[in-house]
Short mmCIF file of C-alpha atoms (C1' of nucleotides) in Angstrom, two decimals:
data_model
loop_
_atom_site.label_atom_id
_atom_site.label_comp_id
_atom_site.label_asym_id
_atom_site.label_seq_id
_atom_site.Cartn_x
_atom_site.Cartn_y
_atom_site.Cartn_z
CA MET A 1 -28.31 -20.76 -22.70
CA THR A 2 -31.02 -21.64 -25.15
CA ALA A 3 -28.95 -21.79 -28.85
CA VAL A 4 -28.67 -18.40 -30.89
CA PRO A 5 -30.79 -18.23 -33.91
CA ILE A 6 -29.59 -19.68 -37.17
CA ARG A 7 -29.84 -17.05 -39.82
CA ASP A 8 -31.57 -18.65 -42.27
CA ASP A 9 -27.77 -18.66 -44.66
CA GLN A 10 -25.73 -19.91 -41.96
CA ARG A 11 -28.66 -22.53 -41.80
CA GLN A 12 -26.40 -26.07 -42.52
CA SER A 13 -28.18 -28.16 -44.56
CA SER A 14 -28.17 -31.95 -43.10
CA PRO A 15 -26.30 -34.07 -43.34
CA GLN A 16 -23.90 -31.63 -42.15
CA VAL A 17 -26.27 -31.35 -39.59
CA GLU A 18 -25.86 -34.79 -38.88
CA ALA A 19 -21.59 -34.33 -39.43
CA ALA A 20 -21.37 -32.21 -36.51
CA ILE A 21 -24.13 -34.04 -34.33
CA LEU A 22 -21.71 -37.07 -34.40
CA GLU A 23 -17.87 -35.66 -34.24
CA ALA A 24 -19.60 -33.23 -31.02
CA ALA A 25 -20.82 -36.30 -29.60
CA ARG A 26 -17.88 -38.40 -30.75
CA ASP A 27 -15.03 -35.56 -28.57
CA LEU A 28 -17.60 -35.72 -25.70
CA LEU A 29 -17.75 -39.69 -25.58
CA ALA A 30 -13.91 -39.37 -25.51
CA ALA A 31 -13.56 -37.32 -22.72
CA GLY A 32 -15.99 -38.65 -20.67
CA GLY A 33 -17.23 -42.07 -21.93
CA VAL A 34 -21.14 -41.73 -22.03
CA ASP A 35 -21.97 -40.06 -19.44
CA GLY A 36 -19.34 -37.86 -19.65
CA LEU A 37 -21.53 -36.86 -23.46
CA SER A 38 -24.75 -35.04 -23.04
CA MET A 39 -27.79 -34.31 -25.54
CA ARG A 40 -27.67 -30.45 -24.44
CA GLN A 41 -24.28 -30.58 -24.39
CA VAL A 42 -23.56 -32.31 -28.11
CA ALA A 43 -26.57 -29.27 -29.04
CA GLU A 44 -25.18 -26.53 -27.47
CA GLN A 45 -21.76 -27.26 -29.05
CA VAL A 46 -23.23 -27.92 -33.20
CA GLY A 47 -25.02 -24.18 -31.93
CA VAL A 48 -29.01 -26.11 -32.34
CA SER A 49 -31.55 -27.39 -30.31
CA ALA A 50 -30.95 -30.47 -27.45
CA THR A 51 -34.39 -31.93 -29.44
CA ALA A 52 -32.84 -31.59 -32.88
CA ILE A 53 -30.93 -34.24 -32.92
CA TYR A 54 -33.72 -36.77 -32.58
CA HIS A 55 -34.15 -35.81 -35.96
CA TYR A 56 -30.79 -37.88 -37.33
CA PHE A 57 -30.63 -40.05 -34.63
CA GLU A 58 -32.83 -42.54 -32.54
CA GLY A 59 -32.05 -40.95 -29.13
CA LYS A 60 -28.88 -41.23 -26.64
CA GLN A 61 -28.11 -45.08 -27.08
CA ASP A 62 -28.79 -44.44 -30.22
CA LEU A 63 -26.32 -41.90 -31.26
CA VAL A 64 -23.62 -43.10 -29.16
CA ASN A 65 -23.77 -46.83 -31.47
CA ARG A 66 -22.82 -44.74 -34.26
CA VAL A 67 -19.90 -42.64 -32.81
CA VAL A 68 -18.93 -46.70 -31.26
CA LEU A 69 -19.05 -48.02 -34.95
CA GLN A 70 -17.34 -45.20 -36.72
CA ALA A 71 -14.41 -45.21 -33.37
CA PHE A 72 -14.35 -49.27 -34.48
CA GLU A 73 -13.37 -48.83 -37.78
CA ARG A 74 -10.43 -46.54 -36.85
CA PHE A 75 -9.62 -48.99 -34.19
CA GLY A 76 -9.55 -51.31 -37.02
CA SER A 77 -7.27 -49.04 -39.19
CA TYR A 78 -5.13 -48.54 -36.99
CA LEU A 79 -4.11 -52.32 -36.13
CA GLN A 80 -4.33 -52.90 -39.88
CA ASN A 81 -1.18 -50.22 -40.18
CA ALA A 82 0.77 -51.39 -37.37
CA MET A 83 0.06 -54.91 -38.55
CA GLU A 84 1.03 -53.51 -42.40
CA SER A 85 5.62 -53.42 -40.58
CA HIS A 86 5.34 -56.93 -40.28
CA PRO A 87 6.08 -59.42 -43.49
CA GLU A 88 2.96 -61.72 -43.24
CA GLY A 89 2.96 -65.11 -41.40
CA SER A 90 5.69 -64.16 -38.96
CA VAL A 91 4.67 -64.16 -35.41
CA ALA A 92 6.12 -60.37 -34.76
CA ARG A 93 3.16 -59.89 -36.74
CA VAL A 94 0.67 -61.08 -34.43
CA SER A 95 2.42 -59.67 -31.66
CA ALA A 96 2.48 -56.36 -32.56
CA LEU A 97 -1.06 -56.23 -33.07
CA GLY A 98 -1.27 -56.46 -30.22
CA GLU A 99 0.99 -54.47 -29.16
CA ALA A 100 -1.23 -52.15 -31.82
CA TYR A 101 -4.28 -52.90 -29.91
CA LEU A 102 -2.49 -51.70 -25.98
CA ARG A 103 -0.71 -48.94 -27.57
CA PHE A 104 -5.02 -47.51 -29.29
CA ALA A 105 -6.49 -48.58 -25.46
CA LEU A 106 -4.18 -46.45 -24.07
CA GLU A 107 -3.95 -43.67 -26.38
CA ASN A 108 -7.86 -43.62 -26.52
CA GLN A 109 -8.18 -44.74 -23.14
CA ALA A 110 -12.35 -43.51 -23.02
CA TYR A 111 -13.58 -44.53 -26.67
CA PHE A 112 -12.10 -47.84 -25.76
CA ARG A 113 -13.63 -47.84 -22.38
CA VAL A 114 -16.40 -47.33 -24.89
CA LEU A 115 -16.18 -49.60 -27.34
CA PHE A 116 -15.41 -52.49 -24.80
CA SER A 117 -17.95 -51.69 -22.06
CA ILE A 118 -19.08 -54.57 -20.46
CA GLN A 119 -21.88 -53.55 -20.84
CA PRO A 120 -24.76 -56.10 -22.91
CA LYS A 121 -25.11 -53.86 -25.09
CA ASP A 122 -26.83 -54.91 -28.22
CA PRO A 123 -25.51 -57.17 -30.16
CA ALA A 124 -26.63 -55.24 -32.88
CA VAL A 125 -23.65 -52.54 -32.49
CA PHE A 126 -21.45 -56.10 -32.70
CA GLU A 127 -22.77 -57.17 -35.43
CA GLU A 128 -22.31 -54.42 -38.20
CA VAL A 129 -18.96 -53.64 -37.28
CA PRO A 130 -17.82 -53.98 -40.84
CA GLU A 131 -15.54 -56.90 -40.44
CA GLY A 132 -15.98 -57.86 -36.68
CA GLY A 133 -13.70 -54.58 -35.27
CA GLY A 134 -10.08 -55.86 -36.21
CA PHE A 135 -10.35 -59.92 -35.06
CA HIS A 136 -10.14 -61.32 -38.48
CA LEU A 137 -6.64 -59.21 -38.49
CA LEU A 138 -6.04 -61.25 -35.91
CA ARG A 139 -6.99 -64.30 -37.05
CA LYS A 140 -5.51 -63.59 -40.40
CA ALA A 141 -2.19 -63.18 -38.85
CA VAL A 142 -2.98 -66.32 -36.82
CA SER A 143 -3.83 -67.89 -40.08
CA ASP A 144 -1.00 -67.00 -41.32
CA ALA A 145 1.79 -67.90 -38.89
CA ILE A 146 -0.02 -71.42 -38.40
CA GLU A 147 0.75 -71.87 -42.10
CA ALA A 148 3.86 -70.90 -42.35
CA GLY A 149 4.85 -73.34 -39.17
CA THR A 150 5.63 -70.24 -36.92
CA ILE A 151 2.70 -70.85 -34.96
CA ARG A 152 1.30 -74.24 -34.35
CA ASN A 153 -2.10 -76.16 -35.02
CA ALA A 154 -4.83 -75.62 -32.32
CA SER A 155 -6.63 -77.84 -32.87
CA GLY A 156 -4.12 -81.28 -32.86
CA SER A 157 -2.48 -82.15 -29.17
CA PRO A 158 0.65 -80.69 -28.44
CA GLY A 159 2.98 -81.55 -31.37
CA THR A 160 0.99 -83.48 -33.49
CA CYS A 161 1.80 -81.15 -36.05
CA GLU A 162 4.19 -83.77 -38.27
CA GLY A 163 2.09 -84.71 -40.69
CA VAL A 164 -1.13 -82.59 -39.90
CA THR A 165 -0.39 -79.40 -41.72
CA ILE A 166 -4.72 -77.98 -41.94
CA PRO A 167 -5.04 -74.78 -39.88
CA LYS A 168 -8.41 -75.81 -38.75
CA HIS A 169 -9.73 -72.93 -36.01
CA PRO A 170 -6.98 -70.51 -36.16
CA ASP A 171 -10.35 -69.07 -33.69
CA LEU A 172 -9.21 -70.60 -30.85
CA ILE A 173 -5.76 -69.23 -31.36
CA SER A 174 -6.77 -65.99 -31.44
CA MET A 175 -9.77 -65.54 -29.00
CA TYR A 176 -6.72 -66.57 -26.84
CA LEU A 177 -4.75 -64.32 -27.40
CA TRP A 178 -7.18 -61.83 -27.90
CA SER A 179 -8.26 -62.14 -24.10
CA THR A 180 -4.83 -61.72 -23.35
CA ALA A 181 -4.47 -58.45 -24.97
CA HIS A 182 -7.47 -57.71 -24.41
CA GLY A 183 -7.31 -58.89 -20.04
CA LEU A 184 -4.21 -57.23 -19.36
CA VAL A 185 -5.56 -53.96 -21.18
CA THR A 186 -8.43 -53.30 -19.52
CA LEU A 187 -6.83 -54.38 -15.89
CA ALA A 188 -4.11 -51.82 -16.53
CA LEU A 189 -7.16 -49.09 -17.58
CA CYS A 190 -9.08 -49.80 -14.23
CA GLY A 191 -6.37 -49.48 -11.90
CA ALA A 192 -6.35 -52.50 -10.92
CA SER A 193 -2.84 -54.25 -12.65
CA ASP A 194 -1.11 -51.71 -10.52
CA ARG A 195 -1.28 -53.71 -8.00
CA CYS A 196 0.93 -56.47 -9.72
CA GLU A 197 4.11 -54.88 -9.52
CA CYS A 198 5.94 -57.72 -11.54
CA GLY A 199 9.62 -57.83 -10.76
CA GLY A 200 9.39 -53.84 -11.57
CA VAL A 201 7.90 -53.89 -15.67
CA PRO A 202 6.81 -50.30 -15.49
CA SER A 203 5.00 -50.15 -18.05
CA VAL A 204 1.29 -51.42 -20.09
CA ILE A 205 3.07 -52.45 -22.73
CA ASP A 206 6.39 -53.57 -20.87
CA LEU A 207 4.42 -55.77 -19.00
CA TYR A 208 2.37 -57.53 -22.55
CA ARG A 209 5.95 -57.63 -24.47
CA SER A 210 7.15 -59.87 -20.88
CA PHE A 211 3.66 -62.12 -21.67
CA ILE A 212 5.13 -62.81 -24.96
CA PRO A 213 7.80 -65.77 -23.81
CA LEU A 214 5.07 -66.89 -21.72
CA ILE A 215 2.50 -67.02 -24.74
CA ALA A 216 5.32 -68.35 -26.92
CA GLU A 217 6.18 -71.30 -24.84
CA GLY A 218 4.12 -71.61 -22.57
CA ILE A 219 4.62 -71.79 -18.49
CA THR A 220 4.26 -75.24 -17.96
CA ALA A 221 7.69 -76.90 -16.29
CA ARG A 222 9.95 -78.32 -19.10
CA PRO A 223 11.91 -80.06 -17.20
CA VAL A 224 15.62 -80.89 -19.15
CA GLY A 225 15.71 -83.89 -17.24
CA ARG A 226 12.56 -86.03 -17.62
CA GLU A 227 9.50 -84.78 -15.11
CA GLU A 228 6.57 -86.41 -15.61
CA PRO A 229 4.46 -82.78 -15.53
CA GLU A 230 1.66 -83.15 -13.34
CA LYS A 231 -1.61 -83.95 -14.52
CA ARG A 232 -4.74 -82.10 -14.71
CA GLY A 233 -7.12 -83.44 -12.49
CA GLU A 234 -11.18 -82.86 -14.01
CA GLN A 235 -13.49 -81.53 -11.87
CA THR A 236 -16.88 -80.20 -11.46
CA MET B 1 -43.05 -40.55 -2.50
CA THR B 2 -41.81 -39.63 0.53
CA ALA B 3 -40.87 -42.10 2.86
CA VAL B 4 -43.91 -42.70 5.59
CA PRO B 5 -42.50 -41.42 8.93
CA ILE B 6 -40.78 -43.51 12.04
CA ARG B 7 -42.43 -43.77 15.46
CA ASP B 8 -39.90 -43.32 17.76
CA ASP B 9 -40.12 -47.35 18.70
CA GLN B 10 -39.69 -48.39 14.94
CA ARG B 11 -37.01 -45.68 14.11
CA GLN B 12 -33.85 -47.82 13.23
CA SER B 13 -30.59 -47.21 15.42
CA SER B 14 -27.15 -46.45 13.31
CA PRO B 15 -25.32 -49.77 12.83
CA GLN B 16 -28.60 -51.00 11.66
CA VAL B 17 -29.98 -48.09 9.06
CA GLU B 18 -26.23 -47.67 7.21
CA ALA B 19 -26.39 -52.15 6.66
CA ALA B 20 -30.05 -51.73 5.43
CA ILE B 21 -29.11 -49.09 3.36
CA LEU B 22 -25.66 -51.13 2.46
CA GLU B 23 -28.05 -54.01 1.30
CA ALA B 24 -29.99 -52.30 -0.94
CA ALA B 25 -27.50 -50.78 -3.13
CA ARG B 26 -26.10 -53.86 -3.09
CA ASP B 27 -28.99 -55.64 -4.53
CA LEU B 28 -29.83 -52.40 -7.51
CA LEU B 29 -26.64 -52.57 -8.10
CA ALA B 30 -26.77 -56.34 -9.23
CA ALA B 31 -29.26 -55.49 -10.48
CA GLY B 32 -29.04 -52.51 -12.56
CA GLY B 33 -25.09 -52.02 -12.56
CA VAL B 34 -24.09 -48.28 -11.15
CA ASP B 35 -26.94 -46.53 -13.07
CA GLY B 36 -29.50 -48.40 -11.41
CA LEU B 37 -28.94 -47.58 -8.42
CA SER B 38 -30.12 -44.65 -7.81
CA MET B 39 -30.45 -42.64 -4.06
CA ARG B 40 -34.02 -42.57 -3.57
CA GLN B 41 -34.73 -46.04 -4.64
CA VAL B 42 -32.30 -46.88 -2.10
CA ALA B 43 -33.91 -44.79 -0.10
CA GLU B 44 -37.05 -45.77 -0.24
CA GLN B 45 -36.13 -49.94 0.14
CA VAL B 46 -35.04 -48.81 3.56
CA GLY B 47 -38.07 -46.78 5.05
CA VAL B 48 -35.99 -43.74 4.52
CA SER B 49 -35.59 -39.66 2.78
CA ALA B 50 -33.13 -39.68 -0.37
CA THR B 51 -30.63 -37.39 1.95
CA ALA B 52 -30.66 -39.60 5.05
CA ILE B 53 -28.24 -41.58 3.32
CA TYR B 54 -25.60 -38.89 2.95
CA HIS B 55 -24.82 -38.85 7.33
CA TYR B 56 -23.41 -41.78 6.71
CA PHE B 57 -21.96 -42.19 2.51
CA GLU B 58 -20.50 -39.26 0.69
CA GLY B 59 -22.44 -39.43 -1.53
CA LYS B 60 -22.64 -42.17 -4.22
CA GLN B 61 -19.72 -42.56 -5.15
CA ASP B 62 -18.91 -43.79 -2.00
CA LEU B 63 -22.23 -45.87 -1.52
CA VAL B 64 -20.06 -47.25 -4.45
CA ASN B 65 -17.29 -47.84 -3.10
CA ARG B 66 -18.32 -49.98 -0.12
CA VAL B 67 -20.30 -52.31 -1.92
CA VAL B 68 -17.52 -53.00 -3.94
CA LEU B 69 -15.35 -53.09 -0.65
CA GLN B 70 -18.03 -55.83 0.21
CA ALA B 71 -18.15 -57.43 -3.43
CA PHE B 72 -14.70 -57.54 -3.88
CA GLU B 73 -14.68 -59.77 -0.84
CA ARG B 74 -17.17 -62.40 -1.52
CA PHE B 75 -14.94 -62.74 -4.51
CA GLY B 76 -12.22 -63.25 -2.66
CA SER B 77 -13.94 -65.73 -0.11
CA TYR B 78 -15.12 -67.31 -3.40
CA LEU B 79 -11.97 -67.96 -5.50
CA GLN B 80 -10.55 -69.17 -2.24
CA ASN B 81 -13.17 -71.86 -1.79
CA ALA B 82 -12.82 -72.99 -5.00
CA MET B 83 -8.75 -72.77 -5.04
CA GLU B 84 -8.99 -74.73 -1.81
CA SER B 85 -9.61 -78.13 -3.05
CA HIS B 86 -6.96 -79.19 -5.29
CA PRO B 87 -3.88 -79.85 -3.65
CA GLU B 88 -1.30 -77.25 -2.84
CA GLY B 89 1.83 -76.81 -6.04
CA SER B 90 -0.92 -78.56 -9.16
CA VAL B 91 -1.19 -76.77 -12.50
CA ALA B 92 -5.08 -77.94 -10.95
CA ARG B 93 -5.10 -75.44 -8.16
CA VAL B 94 -4.45 -72.95 -10.66
CA SER B 95 -6.81 -73.88 -13.57
CA ALA B 96 -9.04 -73.71 -10.83
CA LEU B 97 -8.93 -70.92 -9.88
CA GLY B 98 -9.99 -69.30 -13.17
CA GLU B 99 -12.20 -71.54 -13.57
CA ALA B 100 -13.88 -70.12 -10.37
CA TYR B 101 -13.78 -66.09 -11.71
CA LEU B 102 -14.70 -66.83 -14.68
CA ARG B 103 -17.83 -68.47 -13.34
CA PHE B 104 -18.20 -66.32 -10.56
CA ALA B 105 -17.65 -63.44 -12.78
CA LEU B 106 -20.79 -65.41 -14.81
CA GLU B 107 -22.95 -64.98 -11.77
CA ASN B 108 -22.78 -62.16 -10.84
CA GLN B 109 -22.48 -60.04 -13.95
CA ALA B 110 -23.70 -56.36 -13.13
CA TYR B 111 -21.47 -57.24 -9.87
CA PHE B 112 -18.62 -58.02 -11.31
CA ARG B 113 -18.93 -55.62 -14.15
CA VAL B 114 -18.85 -52.85 -11.81
CA LEU B 115 -15.82 -54.56 -9.79
CA PHE B 116 -13.73 -54.16 -12.58
CA SER B 117 -15.48 -51.41 -14.62
CA ILE B 118 -12.76 -49.79 -16.64
CA GLN B 119 -13.42 -46.21 -15.06
CA PRO B 120 -10.83 -44.50 -13.38
CA LYS B 121 -11.70 -45.04 -10.54
CA ASP B 122 -9.73 -44.38 -7.61
CA PRO B 123 -6.99 -45.82 -6.61
CA ALA B 124 -8.19 -45.63 -2.98
CA VAL B 125 -10.40 -48.52 -3.62
CA PHE B 126 -8.30 -50.94 -4.80
CA GLU B 127 -6.19 -50.05 -1.95
CA GLU B 128 -8.58 -51.09 0.56
CA VAL B 129 -10.20 -54.41 -0.68
CA PRO B 130 -8.10 -56.42 1.27
CA GLU B 131 -5.23 -58.85 0.49
CA GLY B 132 -5.06 -57.79 -3.20
CA GLY B 133 -9.05 -59.22 -3.84
CA GLY B 134 -8.63 -62.76 -5.31
CA PHE B 135 -4.49 -61.65 -6.45
CA HIS B 136 -2.55 -63.17 -4.02
CA LEU B 137 -4.51 -66.06 -4.26
CA LEU B 138 -3.15 -66.71 -7.37
CA ARG B 139 -0.01 -65.42 -6.62
CA LYS B 140 0.00 -67.68 -3.63
CA ALA B 141 -0.36 -70.60 -6.07
CA VAL B 142 1.71 -69.16 -8.55
CA SER B 143 4.17 -69.47 -6.67
CA ASP B 144 3.94 -73.27 -5.10
CA ALA B 145 3.66 -74.46 -8.07
CA ILE B 146 6.66 -73.34 -9.54
CA GLU B 147 8.26 -74.15 -6.27
CA ALA B 148 6.99 -78.06 -7.48
CA GLY B 149 8.30 -77.44 -10.34
CA THR B 150 4.64 -78.26 -12.25
CA ILE B 151 4.94 -74.10 -13.63
CA ARG B 152 8.02 -72.89 -15.29
CA ASN B 153 9.83 -69.83 -14.09
CA ALA B 154 9.51 -67.09 -16.05
CA SER B 155 13.47 -66.10 -15.38
CA GLY B 156 14.51 -68.80 -17.81
CA SER B 157 12.36 -67.37 -19.81
CA PRO B 158 14.76 -67.51 -23.20
CA GLY B 159 16.91 -64.32 -22.52
CA THR B 160 15.73 -60.92 -22.78
CA CYS B 161 12.90 -59.41 -25.50
CA GLU B 162 14.04 -56.07 -26.60
CA GLY B 163 15.80 -54.99 -23.66
CA VAL B 164 13.48 -54.94 -21.96
CA THR B 165 14.89 -57.20 -18.60
CA ILE B 166 12.53 -60.50 -17.96
CA PRO B 167 11.01 -59.75 -14.00
CA LYS B 168 11.64 -62.93 -12.55
CA HIS B 169 9.23 -62.88 -9.83
CA PRO B 170 5.17 -65.49 -10.27
CA ASP B 171 4.02 -61.69 -10.73
CA LEU B 172 4.41 -61.93 -13.44
CA ILE B 173 2.62 -65.62 -14.76
CA SER B 174 -0.06 -64.42 -12.21
CA MET B 175 -1.00 -61.90 -13.92
CA TYR B 176 -0.07 -63.47 -17.14
CA LEU B 177 -2.55 -65.54 -16.37
CA TRP B 178 -4.76 -63.13 -14.89
CA SER B 179 -5.27 -61.43 -18.09
CA THR B 180 -6.16 -64.24 -19.90
CA ALA B 181 -8.73 -64.63 -17.51
CA HIS B 182 -10.44 -61.52 -17.03
CA GLY B 183 -9.99 -60.89 -20.93
CA LEU B 184 -11.60 -63.66 -22.03
CA VAL B 185 -14.44 -63.24 -19.49
CA THR B 186 -14.72 -59.04 -20.04
CA LEU B 187 -15.02 -59.81 -23.94
CA ALA B 188 -17.22 -62.49 -23.19
CA LEU B 189 -20.03 -60.07 -21.27
CA CYS B 190 -19.67 -57.25 -23.29
CA GLY B 191 -20.80 -59.97 -26.31
CA ALA B 192 -17.57 -59.76 -28.66
CA SER B 193 -16.46 -63.15 -27.85
CA ASP B 194 -19.54 -64.00 -30.14
CA ARG B 195 -17.54 -63.60 -32.75
CA CYS B 196 -15.74 -66.08 -32.48
CA GLU B 197 -17.00 -69.67 -33.02
CA CYS B 198 -13.98 -71.97 -31.64
CA GLY B 199 -14.29 -74.04 -33.73
CA GLY B 200 -18.27 -74.89 -31.74
CA VAL B 201 -17.01 -74.17 -28.28
CA PRO B 202 -20.67 -72.71 -26.50
CA SER B 203 -19.85 -72.05 -22.90
CA VAL B 204 -17.13 -69.64 -21.59
CA ILE B 205 -15.97 -72.24 -19.54
CA ASP B 206 -15.97 -73.99 -22.42
CA LEU B 207 -13.10 -72.04 -23.96
CA TYR B 208 -11.51 -71.10 -20.92
CA ARG B 209 -10.84 -74.75 -20.87
CA SER B 210 -9.51 -75.33 -24.54
CA PHE B 211 -7.45 -72.34 -23.53
CA ILE B 212 -5.29 -74.21 -21.18
CA PRO B 213 -3.29 -76.01 -22.82
CA LEU B 214 -2.37 -73.33 -24.99
CA ILE B 215 -0.98 -71.75 -21.33
CA ALA B 216 0.60 -74.71 -20.51
CA GLU B 217 2.27 -75.17 -23.16
CA GLY B 218 2.09 -71.86 -25.37
CA ILE B 219 1.09 -71.66 -28.92
CA THR B 220 4.85 -72.07 -31.26
CA ALA B 221 5.28 -75.12 -33.48
CA ARG B 222 7.95 -77.08 -31.55
CA PRO B 223 10.42 -79.22 -33.45
CA VAL B 224 8.26 -82.64 -33.35
CA GLY B 225 11.37 -83.92 -30.88
CA ARG B 226 10.24 -84.07 -27.97
CA GLU B 227 7.09 -84.34 -27.02
CA GLU B 228 4.38 -85.53 -24.04
CA PRO B 229 3.02 -88.86 -25.92
CA GLU B 230 1.15 -89.81 -23.14
CA LYS B 231 -0.64 -86.52 -23.53
CA ARG B 232 -5.03 -85.75 -24.54
CA GLY B 233 -6.55 -86.46 -21.81
CA GLU B 234 -8.86 -84.10 -21.30
CA GLN B 235 -11.72 -83.54 -23.70
CA THR B 236 -13.81 -80.58 -22.42
"C1'" DT C 1 -52.38 -20.96 -53.52
"C1'" DT C 2 -52.77 -24.71 -51.10
"C1'" DC C 3 -50.59 -29.22 -48.55
"C1'" DG C 4 -46.99 -31.65 -47.20
"C1'" DT C 5 -42.76 -32.11 -45.24
"C1'" DA C 6 -38.19 -31.08 -43.24
"C1'" DG C 7 -36.65 -29.37 -39.52
"C1'" DA C 8 -35.44 -26.96 -35.53
"C1'" DT C 9 -37.93 -24.67 -32.09
"C1'" DT C 10 -40.12 -23.93 -27.24
"C1'" DA C 11 -42.30 -26.12 -23.28
"C1'" DA C 12 -43.21 -30.07 -19.63
"C1'" DC C 13 -42.53 -34.35 -17.37
"C1'" DA C 14 -39.97 -37.51 -14.32
"C1'" DC C 15 -35.96 -38.89 -13.29
"C1'" DT C 16 -31.33 -38.55 -10.99
"C1'" DG C 17 -27.20 -36.44 -7.63
"C1'" DT C 18 -26.71 -32.76 -4.26
"C1'" DT C 19 -27.36 -28.52 -0.63
"C1'" DA C 20 -29.16 -25.93 2.32
"C1'" DG C 21 -31.70 -26.03 5.55
"C1'" DG C 22 -34.57 -27.04 9.71
"C1'" DT C 23 -36.83 -30.44 13.31
"C1'" DT C 24 -36.49 -33.59 16.51
"C1'" DA C 25 -34.74 -36.86 20.31
"C1'" DA C 26 -30.55 -38.17 23.00
"C1'" DC C 27 -27.18 -37.21 25.58
"C1'" DG C 28 -23.43 -34.82 28.45
"C1'" DC C 29 -22.71 -31.26 31.89
"C1'" DT C 30 -23.06 -28.24 35.80
"C1'" DA D 1 -33.91 -28.30 35.51
"C1'" DG D 2 -32.41 -25.86 32.10
"C1'" DC D 3 -28.38 -26.07 28.96
"C1'" DG D 4 -25.65 -27.35 24.36
"C1'" DT D 5 -24.41 -30.26 21.50
"C1'" DT D 6 -24.36 -33.75 18.90
"C1'" DA D 7 -26.32 -37.79 15.70
"C1'" DA D 8 -30.63 -38.48 12.82
"C1'" DC D 9 -33.66 -36.72 9.93
"C1'" DC D 10 -36.71 -34.11 7.45
"C1'" DT D 11 -38.24 -30.95 3.43
"C1'" DA D 12 -37.97 -28.31 -0.13
"C1'" DA D 13 -35.34 -26.39 -4.17
"C1'" DC D 14 -31.51 -26.64 -7.09
"C1'" DA D 15 -29.00 -28.44 -11.21
"C1'" DG D 16 -28.85 -31.46 -14.33
"C1'" DT D 17 -30.00 -35.51 -17.44
"C1'" DG D 18 -32.71 -38.09 -21.43
"C1'" DT D 19 -37.26 -37.57 -23.61
"C1'" DT D 20 -42.04 -36.01 -25.27
"C1'" DA D 21 -45.43 -33.55 -27.13
"C1'" DA D 22 -46.89 -29.35 -29.70
"C1'" DT D 23 -45.66 -26.21 -32.69
"C1'" DC D 24 -43.45 -22.42 -35.58
"C1'" DT D 25 -40.67 -21.97 -40.33
"C1'" DA D 26 -38.84 -22.59 -44.12
"C1'" DC D 27 -39.54 -24.71 -49.24
"C1'" DG D 28 -40.71 -27.25 -53.17
"C1'" DA D 29 -44.75 -29.11 -55.29
"C1'" DA D 30 -49.91 -29.55 -56.82
#
DNA sequence: TTCGTAGATTAACACTGTTAGGTTAACGCT
DNA sequence: AGCGTTAACCTAACAGTGTTAATCTACGAA
């Protein structure tokens, strides 16, 4: 169906049309992912012909990228919000960040899917993301916690944080925490986590909460007596 | 281009055609993901018309599912192979499993992408995966390690977390390890991990190796009291 | 008045997955 | 031998996709 001709007095000016396109694209993207977004559908929803979009965007990929950029901003403020309700330097703040990460992903699945679709997308997209799309928040929270002494310094050997208090690279711990939360929610979203009942833990959030003691204290047996934990061998 | 008519004597029998279709689909899928697989291209590669495929498969989704199933099997044996070179019950076996997971994902990116694309795919696909597509391997390795005393039993973790009873199954630790490895490689594949330099750790594999002490011993700062003095053997 | 241009249009191209309907060839049965 | 059935495959077509080319229209400036 061709778009109904727009009378001049209701013809939208360019920035409004662009915004309307972005909004329509966002809805379609959130509803059905990249495949669910079609130029013609966007156009129809805006009340404009499909090719008009090409006046504002270079193509579908560009349109998607722009929406993703907006989504990252929303994602960032969502995380920030969740973080600020816990004291600076606390482990609670770090773990709340993780929980918010999960919650956002679960509540905006199609959105999240697009954000982190395992595609070799333009690195430019990520580069334009303001402040790393939440990663800087995590990094900050981890840094604060290290400084507050609630999280150990990754740069040192286990326990050698006695004299040395300078956190060299909280990036490592941040990346580690990011991986865990992201992996969990990713597996959950593709249905893979159903393979593991995990003793009847029902929701992904609960599963994540069950991870926390493991993350905090590690998984190796710390024997009450004195038992040599077996060393990791080196392999190819 | 229409397919050249097949003379009777060179007309392939059904199972061979089906296998050829699967093979062509696998190649296209590995090369360009789901979008890179087109029925017409598959057909042309096999030397048959596009619609002939519908005699063996219900449609594109079904074809993809079948390839994914095969891929999971290959994935499983890849993991098994990597695992078996380490003693049963050792932490080394567990961590080798993780490394193999990463390696497979990095070496077969498009493949891996399809396996774990964040799509709400038919749960049936996962259900048909023999023995859980590697998860049972991880579970077994973790169970053995717990039994051998090298990995602590999750049930022994301190109390309950926020009212949630912590499952005592090795499933929890397995799921946790799976999440971490999967999250890392997933973030790497979509380019997100480039945001974190992590102290100059170059490759994903090295990054994973840096995780291992964290996974083993946790991230919370422990009182300076007890720690193994003879550590610090492994360097990436 | 004329020109340039922003904004939008229609028509078309080359794809896509999928369906409908038809054409063989081979097999089993009477 | 003749009949019916079915597996295997075909062509043609449909509805949809992203994208390009060429065109039209209104508006502001010279």
